[in-house]
Amino acid sequence: EVSTTVTTIAADDPNIVYSPYNWAPNGSEMETVNPGAYFRAEIAATTTLTLNFDMTNVTGNVNTMPRIKVRVDDGGWTSYLLAATVPLTLPGDNAWLNRTIEVVFQSVYISTNRWNSPSNEALYFAGITASPGASTVPIDQATLNVLIFGDSITEGFQSLEKAVDYTYANDATVQWSYLQTRFLGAEVGVVGFSGQGWTVTGNGNVPVFPSTYNLLWGSGPSRSFTSPAPDLIVINMGQNDSVSTNIEPTVETVLNDLLAATPDTTLIAVLGCFSGKFTAGGSQGGTQLQTAVSTVNNRRVRFVSTTGWFNS
């Protein structure tokens, strides 16, 4: 929408690239509940940029409000507390009027509602305000698509500061999962919920993994496994499950359901817990993850050992 004072770019503008598998339209807005979700855009002929968010359902204070991280023209990251309007500082050394932005959902406060709609910890992106006459232009989109499921280790909980629950201590952009966008040259949908497991509920009203993997948030919408079809699904789950619980049947059921929901080209990697839990050579839980993968016995599913990936 162009006026004599500003240009309003809608959240559903076709030139905005969204991370796959974790965004959905909510009226005129785009919504996600997952830190690590991102969008990219290039805006032509503008000297100002402001991000707009619907804060109707978002509650909190400086410690508990969701945060986003933004970089302009491939520069450094800047962290912002979520607000109805987030004016961006544009670099002064760029003579071009085209500006590129990447916006990442940095963090949430895991203790408040983030699953049942409307969520107190969701991102409700309402669009971009730019200079009069500005417009989006098409940008490159990776041809590979990856979907990563996990828990706090996947969504970046306490990745900046240990033993602190507030949002400033969490950052999805430094986490192994979001970084696959660079390492794999892929569009990556990060779906992580702190505290969640194969058989245990997560924080913020999030049910067990078998009840959430096919939903974007509570009561729908459904997660699409065909538009686009993932080239790879990665599952890093189990750290929060009790070693006295038999998770093997649950793992098998979810894997078979994912095989049925995805095309024959989709590969599924079940990662061993980084602590060694439920995997061969680990200290607890036996080899239930490997056994479940072997029982499913499908060429598209592989167990991936993470031994040695991280030190203590």
PDB file of C-alpha atoms in Angstrom:
ATOM      1  CA  GLU A   1       0.000   0.000   0.000  1.00  0.00           C
ATOM      2  CA  VAL A   2       1.573   3.294  -1.145  1.00  0.00           C
ATOM      3  CA  SER A   3       0.760   6.709   0.311  1.00  0.00           C
ATOM      4  CA  THR A   4       2.385  10.143   0.223  1.00  0.00           C
ATOM      5  CA  THR A   5       3.830   9.607   3.703  1.00  0.00           C
ATOM      6  CA  VAL A   6       4.750   5.911   4.043  1.00  0.00           C
ATOM      7  CA  THR A   7       4.539   2.572   2.279  1.00  0.00           C
ATOM      8  CA  THR A   8       3.025  -0.332   4.190  1.00  0.00           C
ATOM      9  CA  ILE A   9       4.297  -3.760   3.142  1.00  0.00           C
ATOM     10  CA  ALA A  10       1.899  -6.534   4.161  1.00  0.00           C
ATOM     11  CA  ALA A  11       3.098  -9.545   6.150  1.00  0.00           C
ATOM     12  CA  ASP A  12       1.938 -11.841   3.340  1.00  0.00           C
ATOM     13  CA  ASP A  13       3.872  -9.988   0.634  1.00  0.00           C
ATOM     14  CA  PRO A  14       4.954 -12.721  -1.831  1.00  0.00           C
ATOM     15  CA  ASN A  15       8.559 -11.477  -1.891  1.00  0.00           C
ATOM     16  CA  ILE A  16       9.084 -12.060   1.843  1.00  0.00           C
ATOM     17  CA  VAL A  17      10.824 -15.415   2.458  1.00  0.00           C
ATOM     18  CA  TYR A  18       9.701 -17.201   5.641  1.00  0.00           C
ATOM     19  CA  SER A  19      11.395 -20.134   7.305  1.00  0.00           C
ATOM     20  CA  PRO A  20       9.439 -23.295   6.504  1.00  0.00           C
ATOM     21  CA  TYR A  21       7.280 -25.360   8.860  1.00  0.00           C
ATOM     22  CA  ASN A  22       6.798 -22.830  11.671  1.00  0.00           C
ATOM     23  CA  TRP A  23       4.769 -19.857  10.316  1.00  0.00           C
ATOM     24  CA  ALA A  24       1.099 -19.589   9.383  1.00  0.00           C
ATOM     25  CA  PRO A  25      -1.273 -16.764   8.409  1.00  0.00           C
ATOM     26  CA  ASN A  26      -3.404 -15.408  11.242  1.00  0.00           C
ATOM     27  CA  GLY A  27      -5.777 -13.011   9.507  1.00  0.00           C
ATOM     28  CA  SER A  28      -3.585 -10.340   7.923  1.00  0.00           C
ATOM     29  CA  GLU A  29      -0.616 -11.324  10.100  1.00  0.00           C
ATOM     30  CA  MET A  30       1.963 -14.109  10.100  1.00  0.00           C
ATOM     31  CA  GLU A  31       2.319 -16.017  13.365  1.00  0.00           C
ATOM     32  CA  THR A  32       4.905 -18.343  14.890  1.00  0.00           C
ATOM     33  CA  VAL A  33       5.574 -19.688  18.380  1.00  0.00           C
ATOM     34  CA  ASN A  34       9.107 -20.930  17.645  1.00  0.00           C
ATOM     35  CA  PRO A  35      12.375 -19.128  18.419  1.00  0.00           C
ATOM     36  CA  GLY A  36      14.637 -19.711  15.433  1.00  0.00           C
ATOM     37  CA  ALA A  37      11.818 -18.889  13.010  1.00  0.00           C
ATOM     38  CA  TYR A  38      12.890 -16.158  10.596  1.00  0.00           C
ATOM     39  CA  PHE A  39      11.968 -14.098   7.574  1.00  0.00           C
ATOM     40  CA  ARG A  40      14.023 -12.216   4.982  1.00  0.00           C
ATOM     41  CA  ALA A  41      13.127  -9.378   2.657  1.00  0.00           C
ATOM     42  CA  GLU A  42      14.683  -6.831   0.314  1.00  0.00           C
ATOM     43  CA  ILE A  43      13.013  -3.446   0.106  1.00  0.00           C
ATOM     44  CA  ALA A  44      13.774  -1.073  -2.761  1.00  0.00           C
ATOM     45  CA  ALA A  45      13.778   2.724  -2.649  1.00  0.00           C
ATOM     46  CA  THR A  46      13.594   3.271   1.089  1.00  0.00           C
ATOM     47  CA  THR A  47      15.508   5.288   3.649  1.00  0.00           C
ATOM     48  CA  THR A  48      13.480   4.087   6.664  1.00  0.00           C
ATOM     49  CA  LEU A  49      12.249   0.700   7.869  1.00  0.00           C
ATOM     50  CA  THR A  50       9.970  -0.147  10.786  1.00  0.00           C
ATOM     51  CA  LEU A  51       8.769  -3.622  11.734  1.00  0.00           C
ATOM     52  CA  ASN A  52       5.179  -3.855  12.958  1.00  0.00           C
ATOM     53  CA  PHE A  53       3.824  -6.451  15.399  1.00  0.00           C
ATOM     54  CA  ASP A  54       0.406  -7.098  16.882  1.00  0.00           C
ATOM     55  CA  MET A  55       0.842  -6.987  20.670  1.00  0.00           C
ATOM     56  CA  THR A  56      -2.819  -7.600  21.566  1.00  0.00           C
ATOM     57  CA  ASN A  57      -2.172 -11.023  23.085  1.00  0.00           C
ATOM     58  CA  VAL A  58       1.473 -10.585  24.093  1.00  0.00           C
ATOM     59  CA  THR A  59       2.127  -9.879  27.762  1.00  0.00           C
ATOM     60  CA  GLY A  60       5.257  -9.446  29.845  1.00  0.00           C
ATOM     61  CA  ASN A  61       7.907  -7.005  30.967  1.00  0.00           C
ATOM     62  CA  VAL A  62      11.498  -6.253  30.034  1.00  0.00           C
ATOM     63  CA  ASN A  63      12.566  -9.665  31.361  1.00  0.00           C
ATOM     64  CA  THR A  64       9.759 -11.815  29.983  1.00  0.00           C
ATOM     65  CA  MET A  65       8.686 -10.166  26.715  1.00  0.00           C
ATOM     66  CA  PRO A  66       9.696 -12.038  23.540  1.00  0.00           C
ATOM     67  CA  ARG A  67      12.787 -10.746  21.757  1.00  0.00           C
ATOM     68  CA  ILE A  68      13.797 -10.589  18.094  1.00  0.00           C
ATOM     69  CA  LYS A  69      17.174 -10.182  16.401  1.00  0.00           C
ATOM     70  CA  VAL A  70      17.604  -8.220  13.192  1.00  0.00           C
ATOM     71  CA  ARG A  71      20.424  -7.575  10.792  1.00  0.00           C
ATOM     72  CA  VAL A  72      20.325  -5.079   7.959  1.00  0.00           C
ATOM     73  CA  ASP A  73      22.370  -5.404   4.744  1.00  0.00           C
ATOM     74  CA  ASP A  74      24.109  -8.539   6.116  1.00  0.00           C
ATOM     75  CA  GLY A  75      25.602  -6.507   8.940  1.00  0.00           C
ATOM     76  CA  GLY A  76      25.796  -7.336  12.639  1.00  0.00           C
ATOM     77  CA  TRP A  77      22.878  -8.546  14.726  1.00  0.00           C
ATOM     78  CA  THR A  78      20.841  -6.216  16.931  1.00  0.00           C
ATOM     79  CA  SER A  79      18.506  -7.561  19.621  1.00  0.00           C
ATOM     80  CA  TYR A  80      15.149  -5.842  20.221  1.00  0.00           C
ATOM     81  CA  LEU A  81      12.493  -6.305  22.853  1.00  0.00           C
ATOM     82  CA  LEU A  82       9.263  -7.053  21.008  1.00  0.00           C
ATOM     83  CA  ALA A  83       7.020  -3.994  20.594  1.00  0.00           C
ATOM     84  CA  ALA A  84       4.189  -2.795  18.369  1.00  0.00           C
ATOM     85  CA  THR A  85       6.710  -0.886  16.263  1.00  0.00           C
ATOM     86  CA  VAL A  86      10.437  -1.626  15.996  1.00  0.00           C
ATOM     87  CA  PRO A  87      12.258   1.125  14.037  1.00  0.00           C
ATOM     88  CA  LEU A  88      15.456  -0.213  12.487  1.00  0.00           C
ATOM     89  CA  THR A  89      18.739   1.670  12.349  1.00  0.00           C
ATOM     90  CA  LEU A  90      19.967   1.625   8.741  1.00  0.00           C
ATOM     91  CA  PRO A  91      23.707   1.670   8.008  1.00  0.00           C
ATOM     92  CA  GLY A  92      24.943   5.055   6.826  1.00  0.00           C
ATOM     93  CA  ASP A  93      27.683   3.683   4.572  1.00  0.00           C
ATOM     94  CA  ASN A  94      25.326   2.154   2.009  1.00  0.00           C
ATOM     95  CA  ALA A  95      24.755   4.395  -0.994  1.00  0.00           C
ATOM     96  CA  TRP A  96      22.082   2.080  -2.398  1.00  0.00           C
ATOM     97  CA  LEU A  97      18.457   2.536  -1.473  1.00  0.00           C
ATOM     98  CA  ASN A  98      17.749  -1.206  -1.550  1.00  0.00           C
ATOM     99  CA  ARG A  99      17.872  -2.668   1.950  1.00  0.00           C
ATOM    100  CA  THR A 100      17.954  -6.323   2.966  1.00  0.00           C
ATOM    101  CA  ILE A 101      16.717  -7.459   6.365  1.00  0.00           C
ATOM    102  CA  GLU A 102      16.708 -10.758   8.224  1.00  0.00           C
ATOM    103  CA  VAL A 103      14.492 -10.994  11.292  1.00  0.00           C
ATOM    104  CA  VAL A 104      14.790 -13.950  13.685  1.00  0.00           C
ATOM    105  CA  PHE A 105      12.573 -14.842  16.634  1.00  0.00           C
ATOM    106  CA  GLN A 106      15.298 -14.766  19.283  1.00  0.00           C
ATOM    107  CA  SER A 107      13.640 -15.961  22.473  1.00  0.00           C
ATOM    108  CA  VAL A 108      10.565 -16.429  24.636  1.00  0.00           C
ATOM    109  CA  TYR A 109       9.793 -16.702  28.334  1.00  0.00           C
ATOM    110  CA  ILE A 110       9.206 -20.437  28.552  1.00  0.00           C
ATOM    111  CA  SER A 111       7.067 -20.342  31.707  1.00  0.00           C
ATOM    112  CA  THR A 112       4.024 -18.578  30.231  1.00  0.00           C
ATOM    113  CA  ASN A 113       1.507 -19.818  27.652  1.00  0.00           C
ATOM    114  CA  ARG A 114       3.074 -20.372  24.251  1.00  0.00           C
ATOM    115  CA  TRP A 115       0.964 -23.209  22.871  1.00  0.00           C
ATOM    116  CA  ASN A 116      -2.717 -22.531  23.469  1.00  0.00           C
ATOM    117  CA  SER A 117      -4.041 -19.869  21.112  1.00  0.00           C
ATOM    118  CA  PRO A 118      -3.829 -16.938  21.560  1.00  0.00           C
ATOM    119  CA  SER A 119      -0.292 -17.350  22.809  1.00  0.00           C
ATOM    120  CA  ASN A 120       1.346 -14.850  25.176  1.00  0.00           C
ATOM    121  CA  GLU A 121       4.744 -15.705  23.690  1.00  0.00           C
ATOM    122  CA  ALA A 122       4.049 -15.804  19.949  1.00  0.00           C
ATOM    123  CA  LEU A 123       5.297 -13.492  17.228  1.00  0.00           C
ATOM    124  CA  TYR A 124       2.408 -11.805  15.401  1.00  0.00           C
ATOM    125  CA  PHE A 125       4.153 -10.076  12.501  1.00  0.00           C
ATOM    126  CA  ALA A 126       1.929  -7.386  10.973  1.00  0.00           C
ATOM    127  CA  GLY A 127       4.143  -5.981   8.208  1.00  0.00           C
ATOM    128  CA  ILE A 128       6.779  -3.353   7.423  1.00  0.00           C
ATOM    129  CA  THR A 129       6.536   0.422   7.145  1.00  0.00           C
ATOM    130  CA  ALA A 130       8.936   1.995   4.631  1.00  0.00           C
ATOM    131  CA  SER A 131       9.472   5.235   2.707  1.00  0.00           C
ATOM    132  CA  PRO A 132       6.870   6.472   0.193  1.00  0.00           C
ATOM    133  CA  GLY A 133       7.178   4.521  -3.059  1.00  0.00           C
ATOM    134  CA  ALA A 134       9.176   1.654  -1.538  1.00  0.00           C
ATOM    135  CA  SER A 135       8.502  -1.932  -2.628  1.00  0.00           C
ATOM    136  CA  THR A 136       9.799  -5.445  -2.065  1.00  0.00           C
ATOM    137  CA  VAL A 137      11.858  -7.222  -4.686  1.00  0.00           C
ATOM    138  CA  PRO A 138      12.381 -10.988  -5.133  1.00  0.00           C
ATOM    139  CA  ILE A 139      15.280 -12.499  -3.164  1.00  0.00           C
ATOM    140  CA  ASP A 140      17.104 -15.808  -3.318  1.00  0.00           C
ATOM    141  CA  GLN A 141      15.522 -18.772  -1.581  1.00  0.00           C
ATOM    142  CA  ALA A 142      17.405 -22.003  -0.879  1.00  0.00           C
ATOM    143  CA  THR A 143      16.265 -25.067  -2.787  1.00  0.00           C
ATOM    144  CA  LEU A 144      16.780 -27.407   0.196  1.00  0.00           C
ATOM    145  CA  ASN A 145      14.326 -27.451   3.123  1.00  0.00           C
ATOM    146  CA  VAL A 146      15.116 -28.850   6.563  1.00  0.00           C
ATOM    147  CA  LEU A 147      12.797 -29.340   9.548  1.00  0.00           C
ATOM    148  CA  ILE A 148      14.437 -29.658  12.972  1.00  0.00           C
ATOM    149  CA  PHE A 149      12.526 -30.879  16.040  1.00  0.00           C
ATOM    150  CA  GLY A 150      13.971 -30.596  19.521  1.00  0.00           C
ATOM    151  CA  ASP A 151      13.787 -29.204  23.032  1.00  0.00           C
ATOM    152  CA  SER A 152      15.607 -26.411  24.895  1.00  0.00           C
ATOM    153  CA  ILE A 153      18.913 -27.336  23.247  1.00  0.00           C
ATOM    154  CA  THR A 154      17.288 -26.706  19.872  1.00  0.00           C
ATOM    155  CA  GLU A 155      15.503 -23.424  20.647  1.00  0.00           C
ATOM    156  CA  GLY A 156      18.440 -21.739  22.378  1.00  0.00           C
ATOM    157  CA  PHE A 157      17.283 -21.720  26.005  1.00  0.00           C
ATOM    158  CA  GLN A 158      19.994 -20.289  28.317  1.00  0.00           C
ATOM    159  CA  SER A 159      22.477 -20.177  25.452  1.00  0.00           C
ATOM    160  CA  LEU A 160      23.722 -16.736  26.536  1.00  0.00           C
ATOM    161  CA  GLU A 161      23.465 -16.961  30.318  1.00  0.00           C
ATOM    162  CA  LYS A 162      23.202 -20.088  32.443  1.00  0.00           C
ATOM    163  CA  ALA A 163      20.565 -20.602  35.164  1.00  0.00           C
ATOM    164  CA  VAL A 164      18.552 -17.548  34.050  1.00  0.00           C
ATOM    165  CA  ASP A 165      14.993 -17.982  32.755  1.00  0.00           C
ATOM    166  CA  TYR A 166      14.533 -14.480  31.318  1.00  0.00           C
ATOM    167  CA  THR A 167      14.430 -13.919  27.576  1.00  0.00           C
ATOM    168  CA  TYR A 168      17.694 -11.987  27.427  1.00  0.00           C
ATOM    169  CA  ALA A 169      19.510 -15.210  28.397  1.00  0.00           C
ATOM    170  CA  ASN A 170      18.153 -17.126  25.387  1.00  0.00           C
ATOM    171  CA  ASP A 171      19.201 -16.758  21.754  1.00  0.00           C
ATOM    172  CA  ALA A 172      18.163 -19.040  18.911  1.00  0.00           C
ATOM    173  CA  THR A 173      20.594 -17.421  16.460  1.00  0.00           C
ATOM    174  CA  VAL A 174      23.647 -18.941  18.185  1.00  0.00           C
ATOM    175  CA  GLN A 175      22.130 -22.409  18.467  1.00  0.00           C
ATOM    176  CA  TRP A 176      23.168 -25.461  16.408  1.00  0.00           C
ATOM    177  CA  SER A 177      19.730 -25.714  14.800  1.00  0.00           C
ATOM    178  CA  TYR A 178      19.315 -22.206  13.351  1.00  0.00           C
ATOM    179  CA  LEU A 179      22.963 -22.235  12.221  1.00  0.00           C
ATOM    180  CA  GLN A 180      22.176 -25.027   9.758  1.00  0.00           C
ATOM    181  CA  THR A 181      20.827 -22.300   7.460  1.00  0.00           C
ATOM    182  CA  ARG A 182      24.488 -21.366   6.922  1.00  0.00           C
ATOM    183  CA  PHE A 183      26.123 -24.791   7.211  1.00  0.00           C
ATOM    184  CA  LEU A 184      23.695 -26.594   4.886  1.00  0.00           C
ATOM    185  CA  GLY A 185      22.707 -23.718   2.619  1.00  0.00           C
ATOM    186  CA  ALA A 186      19.076 -24.553   3.325  1.00  0.00           C
ATOM    187  CA  GLU A 187      15.873 -22.982   4.553  1.00  0.00           C
ATOM    188  CA  VAL A 188      15.488 -24.393   8.071  1.00  0.00           C
ATOM    189  CA  GLY A 189      12.358 -24.598  10.182  1.00  0.00           C
ATOM    190  CA  VAL A 190      13.348 -24.783  13.865  1.00  0.00           C
ATOM    191  CA  VAL A 191      10.683 -26.278  16.143  1.00  0.00           C
ATOM    192  CA  GLY A 192      11.979 -26.536  19.710  1.00  0.00           C
ATOM    193  CA  PHE A 193      10.082 -26.511  23.004  1.00  0.00           C
ATOM    194  CA  SER A 194      11.977 -26.391  26.294  1.00  0.00           C
ATOM    195  CA  GLY A 195      11.177 -29.248  28.643  1.00  0.00           C
ATOM    196  CA  GLN A 196       9.447 -31.364  25.994  1.00  0.00           C
ATOM    197  CA  GLY A 197      10.178 -35.019  25.325  1.00  0.00           C
ATOM    198  CA  TRP A 198       8.807 -38.144  23.693  1.00  0.00           C
ATOM    199  CA  THR A 199       6.708 -38.794  26.798  1.00  0.00           C
ATOM    200  CA  VAL A 200       6.885 -35.578  28.860  1.00  0.00           C
ATOM    201  CA  THR A 201       5.160 -32.236  28.411  1.00  0.00           C
ATOM    202  CA  GLY A 202       7.092 -29.048  27.746  1.00  0.00           C
ATOM    203  CA  ASN A 203       6.988 -25.677  29.443  1.00  0.00           C
ATOM    204  CA  GLY A 204       4.308 -23.138  28.573  1.00  0.00           C
ATOM    205  CA  ASN A 205       1.404 -25.594  28.070  1.00  0.00           C
ATOM    206  CA  VAL A 206       3.223 -27.549  25.345  1.00  0.00           C
ATOM    207  CA  PRO A 207       2.069 -31.209  25.199  1.00  0.00           C
ATOM    208  CA  VAL A 208       4.276 -34.243  24.540  1.00  0.00           C
ATOM    209  CA  PHE A 209       6.106 -34.430  21.204  1.00  0.00           C
ATOM    210  CA  PRO A 210       3.780 -37.025  19.584  1.00  0.00           C
ATOM    211  CA  SER A 211       0.882 -34.587  20.109  1.00  0.00           C
ATOM    212  CA  THR A 212       2.651 -31.529  18.678  1.00  0.00           C
ATOM    213  CA  TYR A 213       4.924 -32.558  15.801  1.00  0.00           C
ATOM    214  CA  ASN A 214       2.104 -32.180  13.248  1.00  0.00           C
ATOM    215  CA  LEU A 215       0.678 -28.892  14.620  1.00  0.00           C
ATOM    216  CA  LEU A 216       2.046 -25.348  14.553  1.00  0.00           C
ATOM    217  CA  TRP A 217       0.344 -24.601  17.876  1.00  0.00           C
ATOM    218  CA  GLY A 218      -2.604 -25.838  19.924  1.00  0.00           C
ATOM    219  CA  SER A 219      -5.864 -26.617  18.091  1.00  0.00           C
ATOM    220  CA  GLY A 220      -4.165 -26.200  14.708  1.00  0.00           C
ATOM    221  CA  PRO A 221      -3.204 -25.192  12.117  1.00  0.00           C
ATOM    222  CA  SER A 222      -1.577 -28.386  10.913  1.00  0.00           C
ATOM    223  CA  ARG A 223       2.094 -28.451   9.954  1.00  0.00           C
ATOM    224  CA  SER A 224       2.491 -29.145   6.248  1.00  0.00           C
ATOM    225  CA  PHE A 225       4.920 -31.893   5.270  1.00  0.00           C
ATOM    226  CA  THR A 226       4.346 -31.420   1.548  1.00  0.00           C
ATOM    227  CA  SER A 227       4.397 -27.653   0.890  1.00  0.00           C
ATOM    228  CA  PRO A 228       7.315 -27.641   0.742  1.00  0.00           C
ATOM    229  CA  ALA A 229       8.315 -31.253   1.260  1.00  0.00           C
ATOM    230  CA  PRO A 230      11.289 -31.419   3.652  1.00  0.00           C
ATOM    231  CA  ASP A 231      14.475 -32.831   2.184  1.00  0.00           C
ATOM    232  CA  LEU A 232      15.547 -33.686   5.725  1.00  0.00           C
ATOM    233  CA  ILE A 233      13.819 -33.976   9.113  1.00  0.00           C
ATOM    234  CA  VAL A 234      16.100 -33.943  12.155  1.00  0.00           C
ATOM    235  CA  ILE A 235      14.813 -35.077  15.563  1.00  0.00           C
ATOM    236  CA  ASN A 236      16.867 -34.295  18.680  1.00  0.00           C
ATOM    237  CA  MET A 237      14.534 -35.458  21.431  1.00  0.00           C
ATOM    238  CA  GLY A 238      14.844 -37.504  24.616  1.00  0.00           C
ATOM    239  CA  GLN A 239      16.981 -35.479  27.006  1.00  0.00           C
ATOM    240  CA  ASN A 240      13.923 -34.628  29.138  1.00  0.00           C
ATOM    241  CA  ASP A 241      12.443 -38.149  29.239  1.00  0.00           C
ATOM    242  CA  SER A 242      12.909 -40.339  32.294  1.00  0.00           C
ATOM    243  CA  VAL A 243      15.294 -43.259  31.813  1.00  0.00           C
ATOM    244  CA  SER A 244      12.757 -45.419  33.650  1.00  0.00           C
ATOM    245  CA  THR A 245      10.230 -44.834  30.847  1.00  0.00           C
ATOM    246  CA  ASN A 246      10.090 -47.037  27.773  1.00  0.00           C
ATOM    247  CA  ILE A 247      10.171 -44.474  24.951  1.00  0.00           C
ATOM    248  CA  GLU A 248      10.801 -47.019  22.190  1.00  0.00           C
ATOM    249  CA  PRO A 249       7.158 -47.637  21.104  1.00  0.00           C
ATOM    250  CA  THR A 250       6.472 -43.906  21.032  1.00  0.00           C
ATOM    251  CA  VAL A 251       9.524 -43.221  18.880  1.00  0.00           C
ATOM    252  CA  GLU A 252       8.486 -45.948  16.453  1.00  0.00           C
ATOM    253  CA  THR A 253       4.947 -44.586  16.155  1.00  0.00           C
ATOM    254  CA  VAL A 254       6.115 -41.045  15.405  1.00  0.00           C
ATOM    255  CA  LEU A 255       8.673 -42.220  12.842  1.00  0.00           C
ATOM    256  CA  ASN A 256       6.103 -44.341  11.017  1.00  0.00           C
ATOM    257  CA  ASP A 257       3.648 -41.418  11.032  1.00  0.00           C
ATOM    258  CA  LEU A 258       6.302 -39.096   9.586  1.00  0.00           C
ATOM    259  CA  LEU A 259       7.151 -41.630   6.894  1.00  0.00           C
ATOM    260  CA  ALA A 260       3.482 -41.784   5.937  1.00  0.00           C
ATOM    261  CA  ALA A 261       3.136 -37.981   5.915  1.00  0.00           C
ATOM    262  CA  THR A 262       6.200 -37.225   3.772  1.00  0.00           C
ATOM    263  CA  PRO A 263       7.189 -38.114   0.203  1.00  0.00           C
ATOM    264  CA  ASP A 264       9.699 -40.820  -0.586  1.00  0.00           C
ATOM    265  CA  THR A 265      12.455 -38.241  -0.985  1.00  0.00           C
ATOM    266  CA  THR A 266      12.361 -37.044   2.637  1.00  0.00           C
ATOM    267  CA  LEU A 267      15.157 -38.356   4.875  1.00  0.00           C
ATOM    268  CA  ILE A 268      14.770 -38.552   8.660  1.00  0.00           C
ATOM    269  CA  ALA A 269      17.738 -38.338  11.039  1.00  0.00           C
ATOM    270  CA  VAL A 270      17.183 -39.322  14.678  1.00  0.00           C
ATOM    271  CA  LEU A 271      20.010 -37.752  16.668  1.00  0.00           C
ATOM    272  CA  GLY A 272      21.318 -39.382  19.789  1.00  0.00           C
ATOM    273  CA  CYS A 273      20.940 -37.186  22.864  1.00  0.00           C
ATOM    274  CA  PHE A 274      24.014 -34.997  23.204  1.00  0.00           C
ATOM    275  CA  SER A 275      24.458 -36.395  26.739  1.00  0.00           C
ATOM    276  CA  GLY A 276      24.403 -39.977  25.430  1.00  0.00           C
ATOM    277  CA  LYS A 277      21.031 -40.733  27.020  1.00  0.00           C
ATOM    278  CA  PHE A 278      19.053 -43.600  25.373  1.00  0.00           C
ATOM    279  CA  THR A 279      21.962 -44.403  23.041  1.00  0.00           C
ATOM    280  CA  ALA A 280      24.694 -47.031  22.883  1.00  0.00           C
ATOM    281  CA  GLY A 281      27.604 -46.153  25.123  1.00  0.00           C
ATOM    282  CA  GLY A 282      25.490 -43.658  27.061  1.00  0.00           C
ATOM    283  CA  SER A 283      25.183 -43.801  30.803  1.00  0.00           C
ATOM    284  CA  GLN A 284      21.388 -44.029  31.002  1.00  0.00           C
ATOM    285  CA  GLY A 285      18.363 -45.411  29.211  1.00  0.00           C
ATOM    286  CA  GLY A 286      19.874 -48.215  27.180  1.00  0.00           C
ATOM    287  CA  THR A 287      19.754 -48.076  23.376  1.00  0.00           C
ATOM    288  CA  GLN A 288      16.097 -47.267  22.850  1.00  0.00           C
ATOM    289  CA  LEU A 289      16.629 -44.663  20.111  1.00  0.00           C
ATOM    290  CA  GLN A 290      18.784 -46.967  17.980  1.00  0.00           C
ATOM    291  CA  THR A 291      16.447 -49.891  18.596  1.00  0.00           C
ATOM    292  CA  ALA A 292      13.406 -47.879  17.513  1.00  0.00           C
ATOM    293  CA  VAL A 293      15.129 -46.846  14.273  1.00  0.00           C
ATOM    294  CA  SER A 294      16.159 -50.454  13.608  1.00  0.00           C
ATOM    295  CA  THR A 295      12.626 -51.698  14.259  1.00  0.00           C
ATOM    296  CA  VAL A 296      11.116 -49.163  11.853  1.00  0.00           C
ATOM    297  CA  ASN A 297      13.624 -50.533   9.318  1.00  0.00           C
ATOM    298  CA  ASN A 298      13.160 -47.973   6.567  1.00  0.00           C
ATOM    299  CA  ARG A 299      15.953 -46.736   4.299  1.00  0.00           C
ATOM    300  CA  ARG A 300      14.757 -43.152   4.822  1.00  0.00           C
ATOM    301  CA  VAL A 301      15.357 -43.236   8.594  1.00  0.00           C
ATOM    302  CA  ARG A 302      18.808 -43.229  10.164  1.00  0.00           C
ATOM    303  CA  PHE A 303      20.154 -42.971  13.689  1.00  0.00           C
ATOM    304  CA  VAL A 304      22.993 -40.449  14.025  1.00  0.00           C
ATOM    305  CA  SER A 305      25.356 -40.718  16.956  1.00  0.00           C
ATOM    306  CA  THR A 306      26.313 -37.385  18.528  1.00  0.00           C
ATOM    307  CA  THR A 307      29.126 -38.782  20.645  1.00  0.00           C
ATOM    308  CA  GLY A 308      31.890 -36.200  20.844  1.00  0.00           C
ATOM    309  CA  TRP A 309      29.883 -33.388  19.266  1.00  0.00           C
ATOM    310  CA  PHE A 310      29.932 -31.362  22.491  1.00  0.00           C
ATOM    311  CA  ASN A 311      32.143 -31.586  25.541  1.00  0.00           C
ATOM    312  CA  SER A 312      30.845 -31.287  29.101  1.00  0.00           C
TER     313      SER A 312
END
